[in-house]
Amino acid sequence: MSHLHPFTHVFAGHGPEGRDLVLRVRFESHVFSNSYGTGPHDFLDEAGNKRQFCANRYAFSHCLPSEIRNLLTCNAYTWEEKDRNQVANLAVLTPAGSPLISGIHTVIIYYLYPSKVEEIDVEMLVKTCYEKEISFEHRKKREKIRVYVKKACFQQVRIPKN
């Protein structure tokens, strides 16, 4: 799973006092597994829930770090969305400059929060990645991802606040 090791992304000049803002991206086990209810399972996730290895998610997880880098570099759109009775950030993984058209998209669910690690300003925890039907007519309130990252940094808050 070395392809899912944490990595950093730098937003040059967007940090406090004009310095670089450093974001560390980390991944949870949901990017390569499915929930399995009460049946047999392969492992317990970070919250102690039963998970089963998913070959399709695992295969896609190999390109996930580059997809996230692209999302951050392109300053893609993101928004808050309910995910299993909690609010999370959702972003669509699309080729650079592609318009957001309703349909089936690969999405990530993630959280941002101030880092406690020196030299890192904000943590991005990618909770999961999967395909989802998206209707953009119902998602009018979108922000660029850098807005969320800067808010987590400057206001020292978790995004979304939950």
mmCIF file of C-alpha atoms in Angstrom:
data_model
loop_
_atom_site.group_PDB
_atom_site.id
_atom_site.type_symbol
_atom_site.label_atom_id
_atom_site.label_comp_id
_atom_site.label_asym_id
_atom_site.label_seq_id
_atom_site.Cartn_x
_atom_site.Cartn_y
_atom_site.Cartn_z
ATOM 1 C CA MET A 1 0.000 0.000 0.000
ATOM 2 C CA SER A 2 2.982 2.308 -0.405
ATOM 3 C CA HIS A 3 1.088 4.172 -3.140
ATOM 4 C CA LEU A 4 -1.238 5.465 -0.406
ATOM 5 C CA HIS A 5 1.472 6.926 1.827
ATOM 6 C CA PRO A 6 0.763 10.520 2.886
ATOM 7 C CA PHE A 7 2.096 13.288 0.661
ATOM 8 C CA THR A 8 2.179 17.076 0.811
ATOM 9 C CA HIS A 9 0.892 19.706 -1.576
ATOM 10 C CA VAL A 10 2.066 23.318 -1.405
ATOM 11 C CA PHE A 11 -0.136 26.313 -2.159
ATOM 12 C CA ALA A 12 2.615 28.830 -2.900
ATOM 13 C CA GLY A 13 2.085 32.172 -1.148
ATOM 14 C CA HIS A 14 -1.367 31.305 0.255
ATOM 15 C CA GLY A 15 -0.364 30.777 3.892
ATOM 16 C CA PRO A 16 -0.218 33.185 6.815
ATOM 17 C CA GLU A 17 1.854 36.309 6.113
ATOM 18 C CA GLY A 18 2.197 35.308 2.452
ATOM 19 C CA ARG A 19 4.233 32.175 3.123
ATOM 20 C CA ASP A 20 3.478 28.843 1.493
ATOM 21 C CA LEU A 21 0.506 26.887 2.815
ATOM 22 C CA VAL A 22 1.385 23.192 3.219
ATOM 23 C CA LEU A 23 -1.361 20.574 3.022
ATOM 24 C CA ARG A 24 -0.744 16.925 3.906
ATOM 25 C CA VAL A 25 -3.001 14.355 2.213
ATOM 26 C CA ARG A 26 -3.707 11.049 3.964
ATOM 27 C CA PHE A 27 -5.944 8.133 2.975
ATOM 28 C CA GLU A 28 -8.218 5.854 4.990
ATOM 29 C CA SER A 29 -8.883 2.190 4.212
ATOM 30 C CA HIS A 30 -12.246 2.910 2.573
ATOM 31 C CA VAL A 31 -10.404 3.896 -0.627
ATOM 32 C CA PHE A 32 -9.588 0.195 -1.196
ATOM 33 C CA SER A 33 -12.412 -1.623 0.624
ATOM 34 C CA ASN A 34 -16.203 -2.005 1.007
ATOM 35 C CA SER A 35 -18.337 -2.343 4.108
ATOM 36 C CA TYR A 36 -19.414 -5.893 4.720
ATOM 37 C CA GLY A 37 -22.083 -5.678 7.395
ATOM 38 C CA THR A 38 -22.260 -8.693 9.682
ATOM 39 C CA GLY A 39 -20.718 -11.309 7.379
ATOM 40 C CA PRO A 40 -17.118 -12.415 7.043
ATOM 41 C CA HIS A 41 -14.648 -9.600 6.674
ATOM 42 C CA ASP A 42 -10.985 -9.023 5.861
ATOM 43 C CA PHE A 43 -10.150 -6.388 8.489
ATOM 44 C CA LEU A 44 -11.506 -3.667 10.764
ATOM 45 C CA ASP A 45 -11.287 -0.069 9.572
ATOM 46 C CA GLU A 46 -10.037 2.957 11.511
ATOM 47 C CA ALA A 47 -13.348 3.123 13.432
ATOM 48 C CA GLY A 48 -13.505 -0.628 14.126
ATOM 49 C CA ASN A 49 -16.085 -1.404 11.413
ATOM 50 C CA LYS A 50 -15.885 -4.579 9.317
ATOM 51 C CA ARG A 51 -14.452 -4.060 5.828
ATOM 52 C CA GLN A 52 -13.810 -6.281 2.850
ATOM 53 C CA PHE A 53 -10.985 -5.760 0.360
ATOM 54 C CA CYS A 54 -12.364 -4.477 -2.982
ATOM 55 C CA ALA A 55 -10.265 -5.243 -6.067
ATOM 56 C CA ASN A 56 -11.881 -2.429 -8.100
ATOM 57 C CA ARG A 57 -11.325 0.242 -5.447
ATOM 58 C CA TYR A 58 -7.799 -1.035 -4.858
ATOM 59 C CA ALA A 59 -6.984 -0.833 -8.577
ATOM 60 C CA PHE A 60 -8.252 2.751 -8.740
ATOM 61 C CA SER A 61 -6.400 3.670 -5.542
ATOM 62 C CA HIS A 62 -3.115 3.410 -7.477
ATOM 63 C CA CYS A 63 -3.985 6.571 -9.432
ATOM 64 C CA LEU A 64 -5.735 8.290 -6.509
ATOM 65 C CA PRO A 65 -2.694 10.307 -5.324
ATOM 66 C CA SER A 66 -2.214 11.789 -8.809
ATOM 67 C CA GLU A 67 -5.967 12.475 -9.072
ATOM 68 C CA ILE A 68 -5.857 14.335 -5.742
ATOM 69 C CA ARG A 69 -2.792 16.326 -6.843
ATOM 70 C CA ASN A 70 -4.672 17.288 -10.012
ATOM 71 C CA LEU A 71 -7.736 18.286 -7.975
ATOM 72 C CA LEU A 72 -5.583 20.543 -5.766
ATOM 73 C CA THR A 73 -3.492 21.996 -8.607
ATOM 74 C CA CYS A 74 -6.581 22.807 -10.688
ATOM 75 C CA ASN A 75 -8.334 24.285 -7.637
ATOM 76 C CA ALA A 76 -11.393 22.176 -8.461
ATOM 77 C CA TYR A 77 -14.893 22.731 -7.143
ATOM 78 C CA THR A 78 -16.011 21.084 -3.915
ATOM 79 C CA TRP A 79 -19.039 21.248 -1.637
ATOM 80 C CA GLU A 80 -20.438 19.889 1.590
ATOM 81 C CA GLU A 81 -22.757 16.895 1.340
ATOM 82 C CA LYS A 82 -24.480 14.514 3.733
ATOM 83 C CA ASP A 83 -22.651 11.206 3.932
ATOM 84 C CA ARG A 84 -24.275 8.576 6.155
ATOM 85 C CA ASN A 85 -25.918 11.160 8.431
ATOM 86 C CA GLN A 86 -22.760 13.250 8.696
ATOM 87 C CA VAL A 87 -21.676 16.212 6.639
ATOM 88 C CA ALA A 88 -18.493 15.740 4.611
ATOM 89 C CA ASN A 89 -16.710 17.478 1.761
ATOM 90 C CA LEU A 90 -17.236 15.987 -1.673
ATOM 91 C CA ALA A 91 -15.197 16.620 -4.810
ATOM 92 C CA VAL A 92 -15.493 15.134 -8.281
ATOM 93 C CA LEU A 93 -12.368 13.717 -9.894
ATOM 94 C CA THR A 94 -12.464 15.035 -13.461
ATOM 95 C CA PRO A 95 -9.820 15.763 -16.078
ATOM 96 C CA ALA A 96 -8.374 19.277 -15.778
ATOM 97 C CA GLY A 97 -10.704 21.919 -17.169
ATOM 98 C CA SER A 98 -13.588 19.519 -17.790
ATOM 99 C CA PRO A 99 -17.052 20.950 -17.202
ATOM 100 C CA LEU A 100 -19.142 19.467 -14.400
ATOM 101 C CA ILE A 101 -21.959 17.645 -16.197
ATOM 102 C CA SER A 102 -24.633 15.642 -14.376
ATOM 103 C CA GLY A 103 -24.096 11.887 -14.468
ATOM 104 C CA ILE A 104 -21.966 9.206 -12.856
ATOM 105 C CA HIS A 105 -18.665 10.516 -11.491
ATOM 106 C CA THR A 106 -15.811 9.249 -9.360
ATOM 107 C CA VAL A 107 -15.917 11.276 -6.156
ATOM 108 C CA ILE A 108 -13.901 11.592 -2.985
ATOM 109 C CA ILE A 109 -15.267 12.236 0.478
ATOM 110 C CA TYR A 110 -12.770 14.115 2.616
ATOM 111 C CA TYR A 111 -12.236 16.297 5.676
ATOM 112 C CA LEU A 112 -9.865 19.199 6.298
ATOM 113 C CA TYR A 113 -8.510 20.257 9.666
ATOM 114 C CA PRO A 114 -5.607 22.269 11.097
ATOM 115 C CA SER A 115 -2.474 20.184 11.519
ATOM 116 C CA LYS A 116 -0.694 19.608 14.799
ATOM 117 C CA VAL A 117 2.479 18.698 12.918
ATOM 118 C CA GLU A 118 5.126 21.389 12.584
ATOM 119 C CA GLU A 119 5.715 22.444 8.945
ATOM 120 C CA ILE A 120 2.212 21.216 7.950
ATOM 121 C CA ASP A 121 -0.637 23.747 8.000
ATOM 122 C CA VAL A 122 -3.677 21.657 7.080
ATOM 123 C CA GLU A 123 -4.496 17.940 6.967
ATOM 124 C CA MET A 124 -6.706 16.476 4.242
ATOM 125 C CA LEU A 125 -8.106 13.091 5.187
ATOM 126 C CA VAL A 126 -9.514 11.278 2.153
ATOM 127 C CA LYS A 127 -12.134 9.050 3.721
ATOM 128 C CA THR A 128 -13.345 7.198 0.624
ATOM 129 C CA CYS A 129 -13.538 7.214 -3.160
ATOM 130 C CA TYR A 130 -16.324 5.695 -5.254
ATOM 131 C CA GLU A 131 -18.665 6.279 -8.186
ATOM 132 C CA LYS A 132 -21.791 8.325 -7.552
ATOM 133 C CA GLU A 133 -24.642 9.751 -9.608
ATOM 134 C CA ILE A 134 -24.381 13.547 -9.373
ATOM 135 C CA SER A 135 -27.004 16.061 -10.473
ATOM 136 C CA PHE A 136 -25.313 19.448 -10.605
ATOM 137 C CA GLU A 137 -28.635 21.271 -10.853
ATOM 138 C CA HIS A 138 -29.088 20.473 -7.147
ATOM 139 C CA ARG A 139 -25.599 21.579 -6.128
ATOM 140 C CA LYS A 140 -25.499 25.301 -6.713
ATOM 141 C CA LYS A 141 -23.354 26.160 -3.677
ATOM 142 C CA ARG A 142 -19.838 25.135 -4.675
ATOM 143 C CA GLU A 143 -16.482 26.571 -3.715
ATOM 144 C CA LYS A 144 -12.989 26.127 -5.043
ATOM 145 C CA ILE A 145 -11.058 23.664 -2.903
ATOM 146 C CA ARG A 146 -8.414 26.268 -1.986
ATOM 147 C CA VAL A 147 -11.145 28.306 -0.236
ATOM 148 C CA TYR A 148 -11.826 25.363 2.099
ATOM 149 C CA VAL A 149 -8.099 24.725 2.696
ATOM 150 C CA LYS A 150 -7.447 28.376 3.536
ATOM 151 C CA LYS A 151 -10.470 28.510 5.830
ATOM 152 C CA ALA A 152 -9.163 25.477 7.769
ATOM 153 C CA CYS A 153 -5.757 27.175 8.019
ATOM 154 C CA PHE A 154 -6.681 30.761 8.851
ATOM 155 C CA GLN A 155 -9.721 30.070 11.046
ATOM 156 C CA GLN A 156 -8.140 26.957 12.624
ATOM 157 C CA VAL A 157 -11.351 24.960 12.168
ATOM 158 C CA ARG A 158 -12.325 21.566 10.818
ATOM 159 C CA ILE A 159 -14.111 21.697 7.440
ATOM 160 C CA PRO A 160 -16.927 20.817 7.563
ATOM 161 C CA LYS A 161 -17.447 21.729 11.181
ATOM 162 C CA ASN A 162 -19.710 18.726 11.958
#
